[in-house]
């Protein structure tokens, strides 16, 4: 049951160089060409999941990236990890696309590659971090999609079982391929890249696709045509303020809770009652 | 074209998500900033929703669309998205706000594609501009940067916000118009994706370097009993516990592998919460790149406060039990 | 034209090894040093990564690359654990002897398991009577009833008790000029009479096992002879001078990089007189000296490795690289300890280990005095 799998791999600016990022005052976009890029860490888990599926069922792993042309090193890294083929979508016309436009472009490329059984992405990126592209990609491709997947099992030809992590618990799902999944970092531990993998990387097929190669509506892509538009940008002062907070013990405890929430940590106390639906549960 | 502000009310097993109510409160605030405001409209989807409708109307929803059916008891993306899309096409709202929860983080972008609009995700602030349009403020590059996002040419202007970011909503008694939604059209939707169960977590240990929240304890925690409280709080929050050398030597912590510092581990969680830590270079070097640093120490002059965003001057032995209480830990 | 630049594959290779080292070696190096244990469980993992058989042709299960790539691997490992570095170095040493002098049958028998990490290899030359004076070695092999009987005692042997495959240099006769004639023979762990002896308690390179091995009437089939009878001196010398010294040089390049990186990190973090000590000139001098030593050792080592990969003579170049890298690793470590003040002598920090590992590197593969004799001989001929 060989499977053709596309893994979306996003090169992102290396966080170690965030301090060197500047803003173009006219286009209000991030100037990051000079910053070295790394593979989005969550995407390595996506590649690992694809490798595990290929080991079990056979097939082909194709990486797909939409980025400026200077990310070749990252493409080679993904091939060294074990992917079979790579595509890079690169064109000045793509620049500045929001998630709507980005997912549209990626979807058109996946359609062009054709015959895809599974699309795997990481659950979020280190730079934008919106987690929106996987869901929107699924919509464009008109296939079922889930994100924050912590378990993925292919039962047979077309039946798959998934677990997704939700607040305070998890949900279980059944689905049929083809589908798109965004995997959580909890799902696996990426294997080490081997030296043999490194030596094979540059010999693997690698293709660049531009606007002319894809069947795209030019009026729906790029900075100007994205539905969401960037307004003002504010660089934050990162020095620690060391603001002293005094108060009653209740006030201090509440301050901690409020800031945990503001920091994105879930403190919701609503417990979940376990329930299994079975096949017919959703009538 | 109306200027209605819509809020998706998420519920899981009849518990309304805190984010949804916060967004309702925010909708009330945003409406007050508009020159020509419309209505505040809530959309709630699920099964056996009569009690929840009561709650929603207590927080300012002037109109509530209710899609109540057994089929909708467990979240299924295609059903929920189809209902929202149907309502949006019918009513053409100006703004749609959705919580950036598990459900919302999928539903929002899905609906945005189906109705052909833009969505700003994980906003930290929402504003209204001079044209009554939504301005969403989002962080990027790990929060080093904040950007305004606008959606001037497409409707509805969508935004998602994580729970806990916005203020808690205030009660506003309004006369809510309840509108049941006829979902017969769902029989045409045959999803390949079926939810088959929902369950709670077994709290699993998270490795120190990967935890989103790390609670570090130092010598100032005082004793093993209070150290246990740190462990329980961290477990409840889905985070990890770190220690300093003195706490390790006292025998409170789980071992050398939890020591944070130059000769231990380096961490950069979203939230670092330090208790009873003096702030020697040893330790600071291991945690200084954490996104948000809150330190608690009874000494106002503690060195650690120079490396923290917030320094709370207080008695750890009193604060820890209160935290446990707030988090529902026994 | 750039005189010396790594290729993209070599950079990617370095990155892959570094990621492995950061996860599996760096967190444990201090413990291996303190407890004096060699992490043999990592050999199969390093085999899977392709480190063990880096210069062995693919047909024997190797990675099919060369000595530059080998030096990259040893540098990366030794940046954190010189002990594991020398254990791997010695494994390579034995494999290289089999590769260069072995029959097709011997290569097929031993190399695949060594490449996969299933088996570990050692090379036993040094004896209580001398390492520098190795022609005078006393271990002997006598041919009796078609079998070699090996007797002798080796000391200061790396991988002594963990080696599954142990290549011995033995005296098997006298040549036409009356000088000792040496041969090399492949012994295996478990052969009756082949017994690892005492384990040394070393001051450095403690992530590796070093000790005695004894042979008491070990009966060895003639097929185990490595190379021709009498070719032992040449085989052992070539291995030591082109693979052993090369390995020690690369290990010390790793240690030098460790000293450089630790000195930079510490000087940026340590605040004295209200600012980081990196603002002080004395500290800047130390960092500059560390940098120069690292760059010089690096260039000497990789340049010598490139000669070996090109099939050109490289023994003298490796002697120069080894002499420079080991001696200056000691200097750099001492300087870095000075830079760190009191912290430099606290064992929670790795720099004390770097000093001890560098010191222990000097007598491995020939002392610095021996290297100087070799280098001078090369100039005076």
Short mmCIF file of N, CA, C and O in Angstrom, two decimals, chain A residues 132-227:
data_model
loop_
_atom_site.label_atom_id
_atom_site.label_comp_id
_atom_site.label_asym_id
_atom_site.label_seq_id
_atom_site.Cartn_x
_atom_site.Cartn_y
_atom_site.Cartn_z
N UNK A 132 -2.50 28.28 11.03
CA UNK A 132 -3.68 28.35 10.15
C UNK A 132 -3.48 27.63 8.83
O UNK A 132 -4.43 27.13 8.24
N UNK A 133 -2.23 27.60 8.34
CA UNK A 133 -2.01 27.05 7.00
C UNK A 133 -2.49 25.62 6.85
O UNK A 133 -3.14 25.30 5.86
N UNK A 134 -2.23 24.73 7.83
CA UNK A 134 -2.69 23.34 7.64
C UNK A 134 -4.20 23.25 7.39
O UNK A 134 -4.64 22.55 6.48
N UNK A 135 -5.00 23.98 8.18
CA UNK A 135 -6.46 23.91 8.01
C UNK A 135 -6.88 24.49 6.67
O UNK A 135 -7.72 23.94 5.97
N UNK A 136 -6.25 25.61 6.30
CA UNK A 136 -6.63 26.24 5.03
C UNK A 136 -6.19 25.40 3.84
O UNK A 136 -6.89 25.32 2.83
N UNK A 137 -5.06 24.75 3.99
CA UNK A 137 -4.57 23.85 2.93
C UNK A 137 -5.59 22.74 2.69
O UNK A 137 -5.96 22.44 1.56
N UNK A 138 -6.08 22.16 3.79
CA UNK A 138 -7.07 21.10 3.68
C UNK A 138 -8.32 21.59 2.96
O UNK A 138 -8.91 20.87 2.14
N UNK A 139 -8.74 22.83 3.27
CA UNK A 139 -9.91 23.38 2.62
C UNK A 139 -9.71 23.53 1.12
O UNK A 139 -10.55 23.16 0.32
N UNK A 140 -8.58 24.09 0.71
CA UNK A 140 -8.30 24.26 -0.72
C UNK A 140 -8.31 22.91 -1.44
O UNK A 140 -8.82 22.78 -2.54
N UNK A 141 -7.70 21.92 -0.80
CA UNK A 141 -7.58 20.60 -1.43
C UNK A 141 -8.87 19.79 -1.31
O UNK A 141 -8.98 18.71 -1.88
N UNK A 142 -9.81 20.32 -0.54
CA UNK A 142 -11.10 19.65 -0.29
C UNK A 142 -10.88 18.25 0.29
O UNK A 142 -11.48 17.27 -0.14
N UNK A 143 -9.97 18.18 1.24
CA UNK A 143 -9.77 16.92 1.95
C UNK A 143 -9.93 17.17 3.45
O UNK A 143 -9.74 18.30 3.90
N UNK A 144 -10.28 16.13 4.23
CA UNK A 144 -10.41 16.34 5.67
C UNK A 144 -9.06 16.72 6.27
O UNK A 144 -8.00 16.34 5.74
N UNK A 145 -9.08 17.48 7.34
CA UNK A 145 -7.84 17.95 7.95
C UNK A 145 -8.01 18.10 9.45
O UNK A 145 -9.10 18.41 9.93
N UNK A 146 -6.92 17.83 10.18
CA UNK A 146 -6.92 18.03 11.63
C UNK A 146 -5.56 18.58 12.03
O UNK A 146 -4.55 18.28 11.38
N UNK A 147 -5.52 19.33 13.12
CA UNK A 147 -4.24 19.83 13.60
C UNK A 147 -4.01 19.36 15.04
O UNK A 147 -4.90 18.79 15.66
N UNK A 148 -2.79 19.59 15.53
CA UNK A 148 -2.39 19.16 16.87
C UNK A 148 -2.56 17.65 17.06
O UNK A 148 -3.02 17.18 18.09
N UNK A 149 -2.17 16.92 16.01
CA UNK A 149 -2.31 15.46 16.04
C UNK A 149 -1.21 14.86 16.89
O UNK A 149 -0.03 15.10 16.65
N UNK A 150 -1.60 14.05 17.90
CA UNK A 150 -0.58 13.43 18.75
C UNK A 150 -0.44 11.94 18.48
O UNK A 150 0.46 11.28 19.02
N UNK A 151 -1.37 11.40 17.69
CA UNK A 151 -1.23 10.00 17.32
C UNK A 151 -1.87 9.80 15.96
O UNK A 151 -2.92 10.37 15.69
N UNK A 152 -1.24 8.99 15.11
CA UNK A 152 -1.77 8.79 13.76
C UNK A 152 -1.49 7.35 13.36
O UNK A 152 -0.34 6.94 13.29
N UNK A 153 -2.56 6.59 13.15
CA UNK A 153 -2.36 5.18 12.77
C UNK A 153 -3.11 4.89 11.49
O UNK A 153 -4.31 5.18 11.40
N UNK A 154 -2.42 4.29 10.54
CA UNK A 154 -3.10 3.87 9.31
C UNK A 154 -3.53 2.44 9.51
O UNK A 154 -2.70 1.54 9.69
N UNK A 155 -4.84 2.21 9.49
CA UNK A 155 -5.33 0.86 9.77
C UNK A 155 -5.23 -0.03 8.53
O UNK A 155 -4.76 -1.14 8.58
N UNK A 156 -5.72 0.49 7.42
CA UNK A 156 -5.65 -0.28 6.18
C UNK A 156 -5.71 0.68 5.01
O UNK A 156 -5.58 1.88 5.19
N UNK A 157 -5.96 0.14 3.81
CA UNK A 157 -5.96 0.92 2.58
C UNK A 157 -6.38 2.37 2.75
O UNK A 157 -5.71 3.27 2.29
N UNK A 158 -7.52 2.60 3.35
CA UNK A 158 -7.97 3.99 3.41
C UNK A 158 -8.44 4.44 4.80
O UNK A 158 -8.95 5.53 4.94
N UNK A 159 -8.31 3.58 5.78
CA UNK A 159 -8.87 3.96 7.09
C UNK A 159 -7.77 4.37 8.05
O UNK A 159 -6.80 3.62 8.27
N UNK A 160 -7.93 5.55 8.63
CA UNK A 160 -6.94 6.01 9.60
C UNK A 160 -7.60 6.38 10.91
O UNK A 160 -8.78 6.74 10.96
N UNK A 161 -6.80 6.29 11.98
CA UNK A 161 -7.26 6.62 13.32
C UNK A 161 -6.36 7.73 13.85
O UNK A 161 -5.13 7.66 13.68
N UNK A 162 -6.95 8.76 14.45
CA UNK A 162 -6.12 9.86 14.95
C UNK A 162 -6.51 10.26 16.36
O UNK A 162 -7.64 10.06 16.80
N UNK A 163 -5.54 10.87 17.03
CA UNK A 163 -5.82 11.50 18.32
C UNK A 163 -5.32 12.93 18.21
O UNK A 163 -4.21 13.17 17.73
N UNK A 164 -6.16 13.90 18.64
CA UNK A 164 -5.68 15.27 18.64
C UNK A 164 -5.71 15.78 20.07
O UNK A 164 -6.59 15.43 20.86
N UNK A 165 -4.74 16.62 20.39
CA UNK A 165 -4.68 17.15 21.75
C UNK A 165 -5.56 18.38 21.82
O UNK A 165 -5.43 19.29 21.01
N UNK A 166 -6.47 18.42 22.81
CA UNK A 166 -7.33 19.59 22.99
C UNK A 166 -7.09 20.10 24.41
O UNK A 166 -6.32 19.51 25.15
N UNK A 167 -7.77 21.17 24.79
CA UNK A 167 -7.59 21.69 26.14
C UNK A 167 -7.96 20.60 27.14
O UNK A 167 -9.02 20.00 27.05
N UNK A 168 -7.09 20.31 28.07
CA UNK A 168 -7.36 19.35 29.15
C UNK A 168 -7.63 17.92 28.69
O UNK A 168 -8.15 17.13 29.46
N UNK A 169 -7.33 17.59 27.48
CA UNK A 169 -7.59 16.21 27.09
C UNK A 169 -7.27 15.95 25.64
O UNK A 169 -6.43 16.61 25.04
N UNK A 170 -7.96 14.97 25.07
CA UNK A 170 -7.74 14.66 23.66
C UNK A 170 -9.04 14.17 23.04
O UNK A 170 -9.97 13.75 23.73
N UNK A 171 -9.10 14.26 21.70
CA UNK A 171 -10.24 13.71 20.95
C UNK A 171 -9.73 12.60 20.05
O UNK A 171 -8.60 12.63 19.58
N UNK A 172 -10.59 11.61 19.82
CA UNK A 172 -10.22 10.52 18.91
C UNK A 172 -11.08 10.61 17.66
O UNK A 172 -12.27 10.95 17.73
N UNK A 173 -10.48 10.28 16.53
CA UNK A 173 -11.15 10.44 15.25
C UNK A 173 -10.91 9.24 14.34
O UNK A 173 -9.89 8.57 14.43
N UNK A 174 -11.88 9.06 13.41
CA UNK A 174 -11.65 8.10 12.32
C UNK A 174 -11.75 8.90 11.03
O UNK A 174 -12.58 9.80 10.92
N UNK A 175 -10.92 8.50 10.06
CA UNK A 175 -11.00 9.23 8.79
C UNK A 175 -10.54 8.35 7.65
O UNK A 175 -10.04 7.24 7.86
N UNK A 176 -10.75 8.85 6.43
CA UNK A 176 -10.25 8.14 5.25
C UNK A 176 -9.22 9.01 4.55
O UNK A 176 -9.35 10.23 4.54
N UNK A 177 -8.23 8.35 3.93
CA UNK A 177 -7.30 9.12 3.12
C UNK A 177 -7.95 9.43 1.78
O UNK A 177 -8.81 8.69 1.33
N UNK A 178 -7.53 10.51 1.10
CA UNK A 178 -6.47 11.44 1.48
C UNK A 178 -6.92 12.44 2.54
O UNK A 178 -8.09 12.79 2.59
N UNK A 179 -5.97 12.86 3.37
CA UNK A 179 -6.28 13.88 4.34
C UNK A 179 -5.02 14.69 4.64
O UNK A 179 -3.93 14.32 4.19
N UNK A 180 -5.19 15.78 5.38
CA UNK A 180 -4.05 16.62 5.77
C UNK A 180 -3.99 16.64 7.28
O UNK A 180 -5.01 16.79 7.95
N UNK A 181 -2.78 16.46 7.84
CA UNK A 181 -2.64 16.52 9.29
C UNK A 181 -1.49 17.46 9.66
O UNK A 181 -0.48 17.52 8.98
N UNK A 182 -1.69 18.19 10.77
CA UNK A 182 -0.61 19.00 11.33
C UNK A 182 -0.23 18.30 12.63
O UNK A 182 -1.06 18.17 13.53
N UNK A 183 1.02 17.81 12.70
CA UNK A 183 1.40 16.99 13.85
C UNK A 183 2.02 17.82 14.96
O UNK A 183 2.79 18.75 14.71
N UNK A 184 1.67 17.45 16.19
CA UNK A 184 2.25 18.08 17.37
C UNK A 184 3.65 17.51 17.59
O UNK A 184 3.96 16.41 17.14
N UNK A 185 4.50 18.25 18.31
CA UNK A 185 5.86 17.76 18.56
C UNK A 185 5.85 16.54 19.47
O UNK A 185 6.83 15.80 19.52
N UNK A 186 4.73 16.34 20.15
CA UNK A 186 4.64 15.17 21.04
C UNK A 186 4.52 13.87 20.30
O UNK A 186 4.68 12.81 20.89
N UNK A 187 4.22 13.92 19.00
CA UNK A 187 3.85 12.69 18.29
C UNK A 187 5.04 11.76 18.11
O UNK A 187 4.88 10.55 18.01
N UNK A 188 6.23 12.29 18.04
CA UNK A 188 7.39 11.42 17.81
C UNK A 188 8.66 12.14 18.19
O UNK A 188 8.64 13.31 18.55
N UNK A 189 9.78 11.41 18.15
CA UNK A 189 11.08 12.05 18.34
C UNK A 189 11.83 11.90 17.02
O UNK A 189 12.11 10.77 16.61
N UNK A 190 12.14 13.01 16.35
CA UNK A 190 12.81 12.88 15.07
C UNK A 190 14.14 12.15 15.21
O UNK A 190 14.88 12.39 16.17
N UNK A 191 14.41 11.26 14.27
CA UNK A 191 15.67 10.52 14.32
C UNK A 191 16.83 11.43 13.92
O UNK A 191 16.61 12.46 13.28
N UNK A 192 18.04 11.04 14.27
CA UNK A 192 19.21 11.83 13.87
C UNK A 192 19.43 11.67 12.38
O UNK A 192 19.24 10.61 11.82
N UNK A 193 19.84 12.75 11.74
CA UNK A 193 20.24 12.66 10.34
C UNK A 193 21.54 11.88 10.27
O UNK A 193 22.46 12.13 11.05
N UNK A 194 21.63 10.89 9.37
CA UNK A 194 22.86 10.12 9.26
C UNK A 194 23.78 10.75 8.23
O UNK A 194 23.35 11.52 7.37
N UNK A 195 25.05 10.39 8.32
CA UNK A 195 26.01 10.91 7.34
C UNK A 195 25.66 10.38 5.96
O UNK A 195 25.78 11.08 4.95
N UNK A 196 25.19 9.13 5.91
CA UNK A 196 24.77 8.56 4.60
C UNK A 196 23.66 9.38 4.00
O UNK A 196 23.62 9.63 2.80
N UNK A 197 22.71 9.82 4.86
CA UNK A 197 21.62 10.68 4.39
C UNK A 197 22.15 11.98 3.83
O UNK A 197 21.68 12.47 2.79
N UNK A 198 23.13 12.55 4.51
CA UNK A 198 23.73 13.80 4.06
C UNK A 198 24.33 13.62 2.66
O UNK A 198 24.14 14.46 1.78
N UNK A 199 25.05 12.52 2.46
CA UNK A 199 25.73 12.33 1.16
C UNK A 199 24.74 12.12 0.03
O UNK A 199 25.02 12.44 -1.11
N UNK A 200 23.55 11.58 0.36
CA UNK A 200 22.58 11.31 -0.72
C UNK A 200 21.75 12.55 -1.05
O UNK A 200 21.15 12.63 -2.12
N UNK A 201 21.71 13.51 -0.14
CA UNK A 201 20.75 14.61 -0.26
C UNK A 201 20.81 15.35 -1.59
O UNK A 201 19.80 15.55 -2.25
N UNK A 202 21.99 15.78 -1.97
CA UNK A 202 22.08 16.63 -3.16
C UNK A 202 21.81 15.85 -4.45
O UNK A 202 21.62 16.45 -5.50
N UNK A 203 21.81 14.53 -4.36
CA UNK A 203 21.57 13.76 -5.58
C UNK A 203 20.08 13.54 -5.81
O UNK A 203 19.67 13.06 -6.85
N UNK A 204 19.26 13.86 -4.80
CA UNK A 204 17.83 13.59 -4.94
C UNK A 204 17.16 14.65 -5.79
O UNK A 204 17.63 15.79 -5.85
N UNK A 205 16.04 14.29 -6.44
CA UNK A 205 15.38 15.26 -7.34
C UNK A 205 14.92 16.48 -6.57
O UNK A 205 14.31 16.38 -5.51
N UNK A 206 15.22 17.65 -7.12
CA UNK A 206 14.84 18.90 -6.49
C UNK A 206 14.39 19.84 -7.59
O UNK A 206 15.13 20.09 -8.54
N UNK A 207 13.18 20.34 -7.47
CA UNK A 207 12.64 21.20 -8.51
C UNK A 207 12.15 22.52 -7.95
O UNK A 207 11.51 22.56 -6.89
N UNK A 208 12.45 23.59 -8.67
CA UNK A 208 11.91 24.90 -8.28
C UNK A 208 10.68 25.15 -9.13
O UNK A 208 10.69 24.91 -10.34
N UNK A 209 9.62 25.64 -8.51
CA UNK A 209 8.44 26.00 -9.27
C UNK A 209 8.16 27.48 -9.08
O UNK A 209 8.21 27.98 -7.95
N UNK A 210 7.88 28.18 -10.17
CA UNK A 210 7.58 29.59 -10.06
C UNK A 210 6.10 29.82 -10.38
O UNK A 210 5.36 28.87 -10.65
N UNK A 211 5.68 31.08 -10.39
CA UNK A 211 4.31 31.43 -10.69
C UNK A 211 3.87 30.81 -12.02
O UNK A 211 2.77 30.26 -12.13
N UNK A 212 4.74 30.86 -13.02
CA UNK A 212 4.37 30.37 -14.35
C UNK A 212 4.12 28.86 -14.38
O UNK A 212 3.45 28.36 -15.27
N UNK A 213 4.68 28.14 -13.40
CA UNK A 213 4.51 26.68 -13.40
C UNK A 213 3.20 26.25 -12.75
O UNK A 213 2.80 25.09 -12.85
N UNK A 214 2.57 27.18 -12.02
CA UNK A 214 1.37 26.80 -11.27
C UNK A 214 0.16 27.51 -11.85
O UNK A 214 0.26 28.60 -12.38
N UNK A 215 -0.96 26.91 -11.65
CA UNK A 215 -2.20 27.44 -12.20
C UNK A 215 -2.83 28.43 -11.21
O UNK A 215 -3.84 28.10 -10.57
N UNK A 216 -2.24 29.61 -11.07
CA UNK A 216 -2.67 30.52 -10.01
C UNK A 216 -3.34 31.76 -10.56
O UNK A 216 -2.99 32.25 -11.63
N UNK A 217 -4.27 32.28 -9.78
CA UNK A 217 -4.88 33.57 -10.11
C UNK A 217 -3.98 34.64 -9.52
O UNK A 217 -3.89 34.78 -8.29
N UNK A 218 -3.33 35.40 -10.39
CA UNK A 218 -2.35 36.38 -9.92
C UNK A 218 -2.96 37.40 -8.97
O UNK A 218 -2.27 37.98 -8.14
N UNK A 219 -4.25 37.62 -9.09
CA UNK A 219 -4.89 38.65 -8.27
C UNK A 219 -5.18 38.17 -6.85
O UNK A 219 -5.74 38.91 -6.05
N UNK A 220 -4.80 36.93 -6.54
CA UNK A 220 -5.10 36.45 -5.18
C UNK A 220 -3.85 36.12 -4.38
O UNK A 220 -3.93 35.51 -3.32
N UNK A 221 -2.68 36.49 -4.90
CA UNK A 221 -1.46 36.12 -4.17
C UNK A 221 -0.59 37.34 -3.92
O UNK A 221 -0.77 38.38 -4.52
N UNK A 222 0.36 37.15 -3.01
CA UNK A 222 1.34 38.21 -2.77
C UNK A 222 0.86 39.22 -1.74
O UNK A 222 -0.25 39.14 -1.20
N UNK A 223 1.71 40.18 -1.50
CA UNK A 223 1.50 41.15 -0.43
C UNK A 223 0.21 41.94 -0.63
O UNK A 223 -0.65 42.02 0.25
N UNK A 224 0.08 42.49 -1.82
CA UNK A 224 -1.02 43.42 -2.07
C UNK A 224 -2.38 42.71 -2.11
O UNK A 224 -3.39 43.28 -1.71
N UNK A 225 -2.39 41.48 -2.57
CA UNK A 225 -3.66 40.79 -2.77
C UNK A 225 -4.11 39.94 -1.60
O UNK A 225 -5.20 39.39 -1.62
N UNK A 226 -3.28 39.79 -0.57
CA UNK A 226 -3.69 38.97 0.57
C UNK A 226 -4.84 39.66 1.28
O UNK A 226 -4.83 40.87 1.44
N UNK A 227 -5.83 38.88 1.73
CA UNK A 227 -6.97 39.51 2.40
C UNK A 227 -6.55 40.30 3.64
O UNK A 227 -7.08 41.37 3.90
#
